[in-house]
GROMACS .gro file of C-alpha atoms in nm:
model
  361
    1MET     CA    1   0.000   0.000   0.000
    2GLU     CA    2   0.286   0.238   0.087
    3LYS     CA    3   0.452   0.170  -0.249
    4GLN     CA    4   0.124   0.239  -0.433
    5GLN     CA    5   0.088   0.569  -0.246
    6SER     CA    6   0.444   0.661  -0.347
    7ASP     CA    7   0.366   0.590  -0.713
    8LEU     CA    8   0.057   0.810  -0.698
    9GLU     CA    9   0.257   1.093  -0.546
   10ARG     CA   10   0.515   1.071  -0.822
   11ASP     CA   11   0.234   1.101  -1.073
   12ARG     CA   12   0.144   1.442  -0.924
   13GLN     CA   13   0.486   1.608  -0.944
   14TYR     CA   14   0.545   1.901  -1.175
   15CYS     CA   15   0.815   2.156  -1.251
   16GLU     CA   16   0.737   2.454  -1.029
   17LEU     CA   17   0.809   2.695  -1.316
   18CYS     CA   18   0.673   2.540  -1.636
   19GLY     CA   19   0.457   2.244  -1.531
   20GLU     CA   20   0.659   1.979  -1.713
   21MET     CA   21   0.592   1.637  -1.564
   22GLU     CA   22   0.886   1.431  -1.692
   23ASN     CA   23   1.257   1.404  -1.609
   24LEU     CA   24   1.215   1.599  -1.284
   25LEU     CA   25   1.477   1.708  -1.033
   26LYS     CA   26   1.403   1.748  -0.662
   27CYS     CA   27   1.514   2.060  -0.476
   28GLY     CA   28   1.815   1.954  -0.270
   29ARG     CA   29   1.718   2.184   0.019
   30CYS     CA   30   1.349   2.137   0.095
   31ARG     CA   31   1.313   1.809  -0.102
   32SER     CA   32   0.948   1.891  -0.165
   33SER     CA   33   0.958   2.094  -0.487
   34PHE     CA   34   1.054   1.981  -0.834
   35TYR     CA   35   1.207   2.127  -1.148
   36CYS     CA   36   1.272   2.005  -1.501
   37SER     CA   37   1.618   2.169  -1.507
   38LYS     CA   38   1.865   2.367  -1.296
   39GLU     CA   39   1.786   2.673  -1.507
   40HIS     CA   40   1.418   2.662  -1.408
   41GLN     CA   41   1.516   2.614  -1.043
   42LYS     CA   42   1.725   2.931  -1.061
   43GLN     CA   43   1.456   3.129  -1.243
   44HIS     CA   44   1.196   3.030  -0.982
   45TRP     CA   45   1.421   3.094  -0.679
   46LYS     CA   46   1.277   3.441  -0.604
   47LYS     CA   47   0.938   3.282  -0.526
   48HIS     CA   48   1.055   2.945  -0.408
   49LYS     CA   49   1.307   3.070  -0.150
   50LEU     CA   50   1.021   3.171   0.084
   51ILE     CA   51   0.876   2.820   0.076
   52CYS     CA   52   1.220   2.661   0.081
   53LYS     CA   53   1.310   2.870   0.386
   54GLU     CA   54   1.000   2.754   0.574
   55ALA     CA   55   1.073   2.394   0.483
   56ASP     CA   56   1.428   2.434   0.611
   57LYS     CA   57   1.298   2.564   0.944
   58ALA     CA   58   1.104   2.243   0.994
   59GLN     CA   59   1.403   2.026   0.912
   60VAL     CA   60   1.709   2.200   1.058
   61PRO     CA   61   1.797   2.404   1.372
   62LYS     CA   62   1.689   2.769   1.374
   63GLN     CA   63   2.048   2.894   1.363
   64THR     CA   64   2.095   2.751   1.014
   65PRO     CA   65   2.166   3.043   0.777
   66GLU     CA   66   1.907   3.129   0.517
   67PRO     CA   67   1.989   2.939   0.198
   68THR     CA   68   2.134   3.134  -0.090
   69PRO     CA   69   2.002   3.109  -0.445
   70PRO     CA   70   2.110   2.789  -0.621
   71SER     CA   71   2.428   2.829  -0.822
   72GLY     CA   72   2.693   2.614  -0.977
   73ASP     CA   73   2.860   2.588  -0.635
   74ALA     CA   74   2.540   2.518  -0.444
   75LYS     CA   75   2.413   2.174  -0.365
   76GLU     CA   76   2.265   2.029  -0.681
   77PRO     CA   77   1.904   1.906  -0.683
   78GLU     CA   78   1.856   1.544  -0.594
   79LYS     CA   79   1.791   1.337  -0.907
   80LEU     CA   80   1.441   1.200  -0.901
   81ARG     CA   81   1.416   0.991  -1.215
   82GLU     CA   82   1.628   0.963  -1.525
   83LYS     CA   83   1.952   1.154  -1.551
   84ILE     CA   84   1.889   1.480  -1.737
   85SER     CA   85   2.133   1.540  -2.017
   86PRO     CA   86   2.241   1.893  -2.118
   87GLU     CA   87   2.022   1.858  -2.426
   88GLU     CA   88   1.713   1.786  -2.216
   89ALA     CA   89   1.785   2.078  -1.986
   90ASP     CA   90   1.827   2.314  -2.281
   91SER     CA   91   1.506   2.201  -2.447
   92ALA     CA   92   1.308   2.262  -2.129
   93SER     CA   93   1.454   2.608  -2.065
   94LEU     CA   94   1.292   2.937  -2.157
   95PRO     CA   95   1.487   3.216  -2.325
   96GLN     CA   96   1.632   3.438  -2.054
   97ASN     CA   97   1.448   3.750  -2.171
   98THR     CA   98   1.096   3.607  -2.142
   99ASN     CA   99   0.862   3.526  -1.857
  100THR     CA  100   0.671   3.201  -1.809
  101GLU     CA  101   0.328   3.330  -1.900
  102ALA     CA  102   0.186   3.261  -2.243
  103PRO     CA  103   0.028   3.546  -2.437
  104GLU     CA  104  -0.338   3.599  -2.364
  105VAL     CA  105  -0.559   3.377  -2.569
  106GLY     CA  106  -0.662   3.560  -2.880
  107ASP     CA  107  -0.311   3.683  -2.959
  108ARG     CA  108  -0.216   3.545  -3.296
  109PRO     CA  109   0.152   3.628  -3.335
  110GLY     CA  110   0.290   3.561  -3.679
  111GLU     CA  111   0.649   3.607  -3.786
  112ASP     CA  112   0.597   3.982  -3.801
  113GLY     CA  113   0.434   3.987  -3.456
  114SER     CA  114   0.106   4.118  -3.594
  115LYS     CA  115  -0.232   4.038  -3.442
  116ASP     CA  116  -0.439   4.007  -3.757
  117THR     CA  117  -0.763   3.828  -3.680
  118ALA     CA  118  -0.739   3.615  -3.994
  119THR     CA  119  -0.519   3.307  -4.025
  120PRO     CA  120  -0.314   3.253  -4.343
  121ASN     CA  121  -0.582   3.024  -4.488
  122GLY     CA  122  -0.853   3.283  -4.429
  123GLN     CA  123  -0.990   3.148  -4.102
  124THR     CA  124  -1.119   3.440  -3.896
  125SER     CA  125  -1.185   3.470  -3.526
  126SER     CA  126  -1.558   3.449  -3.594
  127SER     CA  127  -1.519   3.126  -3.793
  128SER     CA  128  -1.303   2.993  -3.510
  129GLN     CA  129  -1.586   3.072  -3.271
  130LYS     CA  130  -1.833   2.895  -3.499
  131LEU     CA  131  -1.608   2.589  -3.524
  132ALA     CA  132  -1.577   2.578  -3.145
  133THR     CA  133  -1.938   2.632  -3.046
  134GLU     CA  134  -2.122   2.460  -3.332
  135TYR     CA  135  -1.896   2.160  -3.387
  136ILE     CA  136  -1.632   2.094  -3.120
  137VAL     CA  137  -1.851   2.153  -2.813
  138PRO     CA  138  -2.141   1.925  -2.918
  139CYS     CA  139  -1.903   1.663  -3.058
  140MET     CA  140  -1.693   1.648  -2.741
  141ASN     CA  141  -1.993   1.643  -2.510
  142LYS     CA  142  -2.155   1.362  -2.705
  143HIS     CA  143  -1.857   1.145  -2.803
  144GLY     CA  144  -1.561   1.268  -2.596
  145ILE     CA  145  -1.356   1.273  -2.918
  146CYS     CA  146  -1.348   1.534  -3.196
  147VAL     CA  147  -1.153   1.552  -3.524
  148VAL     CA  148  -1.100   1.875  -3.719
  149ASP     CA  149  -0.943   1.840  -4.064
  150ASN     CA  150  -0.774   2.122  -4.260
  151PHE     CA  151  -0.739   2.312  -3.933
  152LEU     CA  152  -0.493   2.582  -4.041
  153GLY     CA  153  -0.449   2.524  -4.413
  154ALA     CA  154  -0.162   2.376  -4.614
  155GLU     CA  155   0.061   2.684  -4.612
  156THR     CA  156   0.055   2.727  -4.234
  157GLY     CA  157   0.080   2.352  -4.177
  158LEU     CA  158   0.394   2.335  -4.392
  159GLY     CA  159   0.544   2.623  -4.194
  160ILE     CA  160   0.481   2.436  -3.867
  161LEU     CA  161   0.630   2.120  -4.017
  162GLU     CA  162   0.943   2.315  -4.116
  163ASN     CA  163   0.977   2.438  -3.756
  164VAL     CA  164   0.944   2.082  -3.627
  165LYS     CA  165   1.192   1.935  -3.873
  166ALA     CA  166   1.442   2.207  -3.787
  167LEU     CA  167   1.395   2.126  -3.417
  168HIS     CA  168   1.447   1.757  -3.491
  169LYS     CA  169   1.778   1.832  -3.664
  170THR     CA  170   1.909   2.010  -3.354
  171GLY     CA  171   1.925   1.677  -3.169
  172LYS     CA  172   1.721   1.808  -2.877
  173PHE     CA  173   1.459   1.536  -2.906
  174THR     CA  174   1.499   1.276  -2.631
  175ASP     CA  175   1.335   0.943  -2.556
  176GLY     CA  176   0.979   0.983  -2.432
  177GLN     CA  177   0.964   0.904  -2.061
  178LEU     CA  178   0.696   0.758  -1.838
  179VAL     CA  179   0.559   0.946  -1.538
  180SER     CA  180   0.616   0.643  -1.314
  181GLN     CA  181   0.888   0.446  -1.481
  182LYS     CA  182   0.978   0.105  -1.345
  183GLY     CA  183   1.274  -0.083  -1.486
  184ASP     CA  184   1.432  -0.025  -1.826
  185SER     CA  185   1.139  -0.116  -2.046
  186THR     CA  186   1.047   0.236  -2.165
  187LYS     CA  187   1.121   0.162  -2.529
  188ASP     CA  188   0.893  -0.141  -2.513
  189ILE     CA  189   0.612   0.089  -2.397
  190ARG     CA  190   0.666   0.405  -2.599
  191GLY     CA  191   0.907   0.459  -2.887
  192ASP     CA  192   0.874   0.831  -2.957
  193LYS     CA  193   1.132   1.107  -2.930
  194ILE     CA  194   1.006   1.429  -2.773
  195THR     CA  195   1.092   1.786  -2.684
  196TRP     CA  196   0.891   2.050  -2.495
  197ILE     CA  197   0.830   2.390  -2.654
  198GLU     CA  198   0.711   2.703  -2.474
  199GLY     CA  199   0.663   2.893  -2.799
  200ARG     CA  200   0.921   3.170  -2.774
  201GLU     CA  201   1.223   2.963  -2.872
  202PRO     CA  202   1.414   3.068  -3.187
  203ARG     CA  203   1.264   2.943  -3.514
  204CYS     CA  204   0.947   2.819  -3.342
  205GLU     CA  205   0.720   3.104  -3.455
  206LYS     CA  206   0.484   2.877  -3.644
  207ILE     CA  207   0.456   2.635  -3.353
  208ARG     CA  208   0.369   2.930  -3.131
  209PHE     CA  209   0.104   3.034  -3.382
  210LEU     CA  210  -0.048   2.685  -3.367
  211MET     CA  211  -0.057   2.704  -2.987
  212SER     CA  212  -0.234   3.041  -3.003
  213ARG     CA  213  -0.497   2.896  -3.236
  214MET     CA  214  -0.551   2.600  -3.005
  215ASP     CA  215  -0.591   2.846  -2.716
  216ASP     CA  216  -0.840   3.048  -2.919
  217LEU     CA  217  -1.057   2.742  -2.983
  218ILE     CA  218  -1.051   2.639  -2.618
  219ARG     CA  219  -1.137   2.994  -2.513
  220HIS     CA  220  -1.451   2.983  -2.728
  221CYS     CA  221  -1.537   2.637  -2.589
  222ASN     CA  222  -1.470   2.728  -2.228
  223GLY     CA  223  -1.761   2.678  -1.992
  224LYS     CA  224  -1.931   2.448  -2.243
  225LEU     CA  225  -1.700   2.146  -2.235
  226GLY     CA  226  -1.848   1.912  -1.976
  227ASN     CA  227  -1.828   2.071  -1.632
  228TYR     CA  228  -1.477   2.200  -1.682
  229THR     CA  229  -1.346   2.551  -1.627
  230ILE     CA  230  -1.019   2.561  -1.819
  231ASN     CA  231  -0.760   2.807  -1.695
  232GLY     CA  232  -0.425   2.689  -1.829
  233ARG     CA  233  -0.228   2.437  -2.027
  234THR     CA  234   0.104   2.261  -2.056
  235LYS     CA  235   0.381   2.356  -2.294
  236ALA     CA  236   0.362   2.187  -2.633
  237MET     CA  237   0.510   1.838  -2.654
  238VAL     CA  238   0.656   1.787  -3.000
  239ALA     CA  239   0.687   1.415  -3.070
  240CYS     CA  240   0.846   1.210  -3.344
  241TYR     CA  241   0.814   0.837  -3.402
  242PRO     CA  242   1.118   0.754  -3.618
  243GLY     CA  243   0.938   0.506  -3.842
  244ASN     CA  244   1.113   0.191  -3.723
  245GLY     CA  245   0.796   0.013  -3.614
  246THR     CA  246   0.774   0.168  -3.268
  247GLY     CA  247   0.452   0.294  -3.109
  248TYR     CA  248   0.304   0.359  -2.765
  249VAL     CA  249   0.110   0.089  -2.583
  250ARG     CA  250  -0.241   0.144  -2.448
  251HIS     CA  251  -0.243   0.408  -2.175
  252VAL     CA  252  -0.440   0.697  -2.022
  253ASP     CA  253  -0.301   1.051  -2.027
  254ASN     CA  254  -0.445   1.149  -1.687
  255PRO     CA  255  -0.536   0.838  -1.487
  256ASN     CA  256  -0.510   0.995  -1.141
  257GLY     CA  257  -0.660   1.344  -1.151
  258ASP     CA  258  -0.354   1.564  -1.220
  259GLY     CA  259  -0.571   1.840  -1.370
  260ARG     CA  260  -0.546   1.766  -1.741
  261CYS     CA  261  -0.894   1.749  -1.893
  262VAL     CA  262  -0.854   1.793  -2.270
  263THR     CA  263  -0.582   1.644  -2.489
  264CYS     CA  264  -0.527   1.844  -2.808
  265ILE     CA  265  -0.307   1.691  -3.083
  266TYR     CA  266  -0.204   1.843  -3.416
  267TYR     CA  267  -0.064   1.612  -3.686
  268LEU     CA  268   0.192   1.701  -3.950
  269ASN     CA  269   0.226   1.397  -4.176
  270LYS     CA  270   0.190   1.459  -4.550
  271ASP     CA  271   0.037   1.185  -4.770
  272TRP     CA  272  -0.006   0.951  -4.473
  273THR     CA  273  -0.196   0.625  -4.526
  274ALA     CA  274  -0.249   0.384  -4.239
  275LYS     CA  275  -0.231   0.082  -4.469
  276GLU     CA  276   0.123   0.170  -4.574
  277HIS     CA  277   0.259   0.369  -4.280
  278GLY     CA  278   0.065   0.240  -3.976
  279GLY     CA  279   0.083   0.484  -3.686
  280LEU     CA  280  -0.290   0.497  -3.610
  281LEU     CA  281  -0.402   0.648  -3.282
  282ARG     CA  282  -0.656   0.393  -3.159
  283ILE     CA  283  -0.891   0.518  -2.885
  284PHE     CA  284  -1.097   0.277  -2.672
  285PRO     CA  285  -1.384   0.492  -2.536
  286GLU     CA  286  -1.492   0.373  -2.193
  287GLY     CA  287  -1.809   0.167  -2.192
  288LYS     CA  288  -1.823   0.126  -2.569
  289ALA     CA  289  -1.758  -0.190  -2.768
  290GLN     CA  290  -1.621   0.005  -3.066
  291PHE     CA  291  -1.283   0.172  -3.088
  292ALA     CA  292  -1.193   0.483  -3.288
  293ASP     CA  293  -0.899   0.481  -3.531
  294ILE     CA  294  -0.749   0.823  -3.602
  295GLU     CA  295  -0.500   0.858  -3.887
  296PRO     CA  296  -0.226   1.114  -3.813
  297LYS     CA  297  -0.301   1.311  -4.129
  298PHE     CA  298  -0.143   1.644  -4.216
  299ASP     CA  299  -0.319   1.953  -4.072
  300ARG     CA  300  -0.556   1.739  -3.862
  301LEU     CA  301  -0.650   1.848  -3.510
  302LEU     CA  302  -0.774   1.590  -3.260
  303LEU     CA  303  -0.932   1.662  -2.923
  304PHE     CA  304  -1.042   1.411  -2.657
  305TRP     CA  305  -1.098   1.386  -2.282
  306SER     CA  306  -0.764   1.319  -2.108
  307ASP     CA  307  -0.895   1.099  -1.826
  308ARG     CA  308  -0.984   0.730  -1.800
  309ARG     CA  309  -1.272   0.770  -2.046
  310ASN     CA  310  -1.025   0.749  -2.334
  311PRO     CA  311  -0.752   0.485  -2.307
  312HIS     CA  312  -0.554   0.495  -2.632
  313GLU     CA  313  -0.248   0.361  -2.810
  314VAL     CA  314  -0.022   0.460  -3.097
  315GLN     CA  315   0.017   0.166  -3.329
  316PRO     CA  316   0.360   0.088  -3.482
  317ALA     CA  317   0.463   0.357  -3.731
  318PHE     CA  318   0.669   0.268  -4.038
  319ALA     CA  319   0.739   0.622  -4.156
  320THR     CA  320   0.851   0.932  -3.964
  321ARG     CA  321   0.545   1.048  -3.770
  322TYR     CA  322   0.522   1.401  -3.622
  323ALA     CA  323   0.263   1.534  -3.377
  324ILE     CA  324   0.230   1.830  -3.138
  325THR     CA  325   0.030   1.777  -2.818
  326VAL     CA  326  -0.101   2.031  -2.565
  327TRP     CA  327  -0.298   1.938  -2.252
  328TYR     CA  328  -0.548   2.182  -2.101
  329PHE     CA  329  -0.612   2.203  -1.726
  330ASP     CA  330  -0.939   2.212  -1.536
  331ALA     CA  331  -0.904   2.477  -1.266
  332ASP     CA  332  -1.066   2.284  -0.980
  333GLU     CA  333  -0.896   1.950  -1.044
  334ARG     CA  334  -0.559   2.120  -1.092
  335ALA     CA  335  -0.601   2.309  -0.764
  336ARG     CA  336  -0.692   1.988  -0.578
  337ALA     CA  337  -0.389   1.811  -0.724
  338LYS     CA  338  -0.159   2.094  -0.615
  339GLU     CA  339  -0.307   2.106  -0.264
  340LYS     CA  340  -0.288   1.732  -0.213
  341TYR     CA  341   0.046   1.650  -0.364
  342LEU     CA  342   0.253   1.966  -0.389
  343THR     CA  343   0.381   2.140  -0.078
  344GLY     CA  344   0.542   2.437  -0.256
  345ALA     CA  345   0.365   2.747  -0.382
  346GLY     CA  346   0.390   2.907  -0.725
  347GLU     CA  347   0.239   2.844  -1.064
  348LYS     CA  348   0.276   2.515  -1.246
  349GLY     CA  349   0.208   2.484  -1.613
  350VAL     CA  350   0.152   2.782  -1.838
  351LYS     CA  351  -0.094   3.043  -1.727
  352VAL     CA  352  -0.346   3.112  -2.003
  353GLU     CA  353  -0.633   3.354  -1.976
  354LEU     CA  354  -0.937   3.155  -2.088
  355GLY     CA  355  -1.234   3.364  -1.987
  356LYS     CA  356  -1.532   3.450  -2.199
  357PRO     CA  357  -1.456   3.522  -2.565
  358SER     CA  358  -1.440   3.886  -2.659
  359ASP     CA  359  -1.632   3.819  -2.982
  360PRO     CA  360  -2.010   3.866  -2.965
  361SER     CA  361  -2.207   3.544  -2.925
   0.00000   0.00000   0.00000
């Protein structure tokens, strides 16, 4: 029973700064807060030192000096799971001149930084609202799964694909990890390579644009998707299956109430056919005899509930398969998860303003 409790606790650990849930490091002082890299520990120190100081008081004599900000000479964080390579730390870091908050939903930054309300393929904010309220909301509430084809148009999709391929060439993709990994069988469970993108990294402008469009859709859906009130999301997980027959066995994104309520996946695979290339996402909706097969087709957006209602698997892929995934948080469940399993304060994940749409209903 104690071991099971420990596993559940590990499932609720997040980077204090960005919300990343994999390859975490434990603060070497208070041992109750976690970070995806030393850089994020340093960036969060201004807020965390107050909590860390209180934790120290409970563990050491009062005369112990107040800890100084972590540095290269300070005690390094205790390693919690897999060893983090320099590449992993770099991919999880934010540029030094930015903060951790995403732009407010509705911002549509292109390469020139403009906020034109039309996407390159002519999709306007009003058509985005129509797509959200007239199609996605009823589809999700009825089926728990929703597919949107030709989401951004070929030109924008190709730009996003170029960003992803450029990222792949940098070598910053690492083996996908499991939240609670036991043994060395990761590759037998999932065979993808991943990297996490905040959106402000160099040469990721198109990926950032995609994230802003996802946010825009969710903003228009907010308050209408089940009983959820969505107030934030993760960074974008960019994933690549190398095409050597690897996949990801049946699993649930959020089996234990970590706050994630909607999984949002964008596919980037030109001329993909399941018969030749495999790589289907097969969803097994809870309580239904049928399963749903989703081909990872170019410019396709897929949404589904993240919890136990939608166990799913990625079948073996025999061609390079790219996808970008963002998870959206329910405010209440996320707060309960923080209160129950996280002793430190501060924001986890990416704060996204998802109130009522500014467009007229």
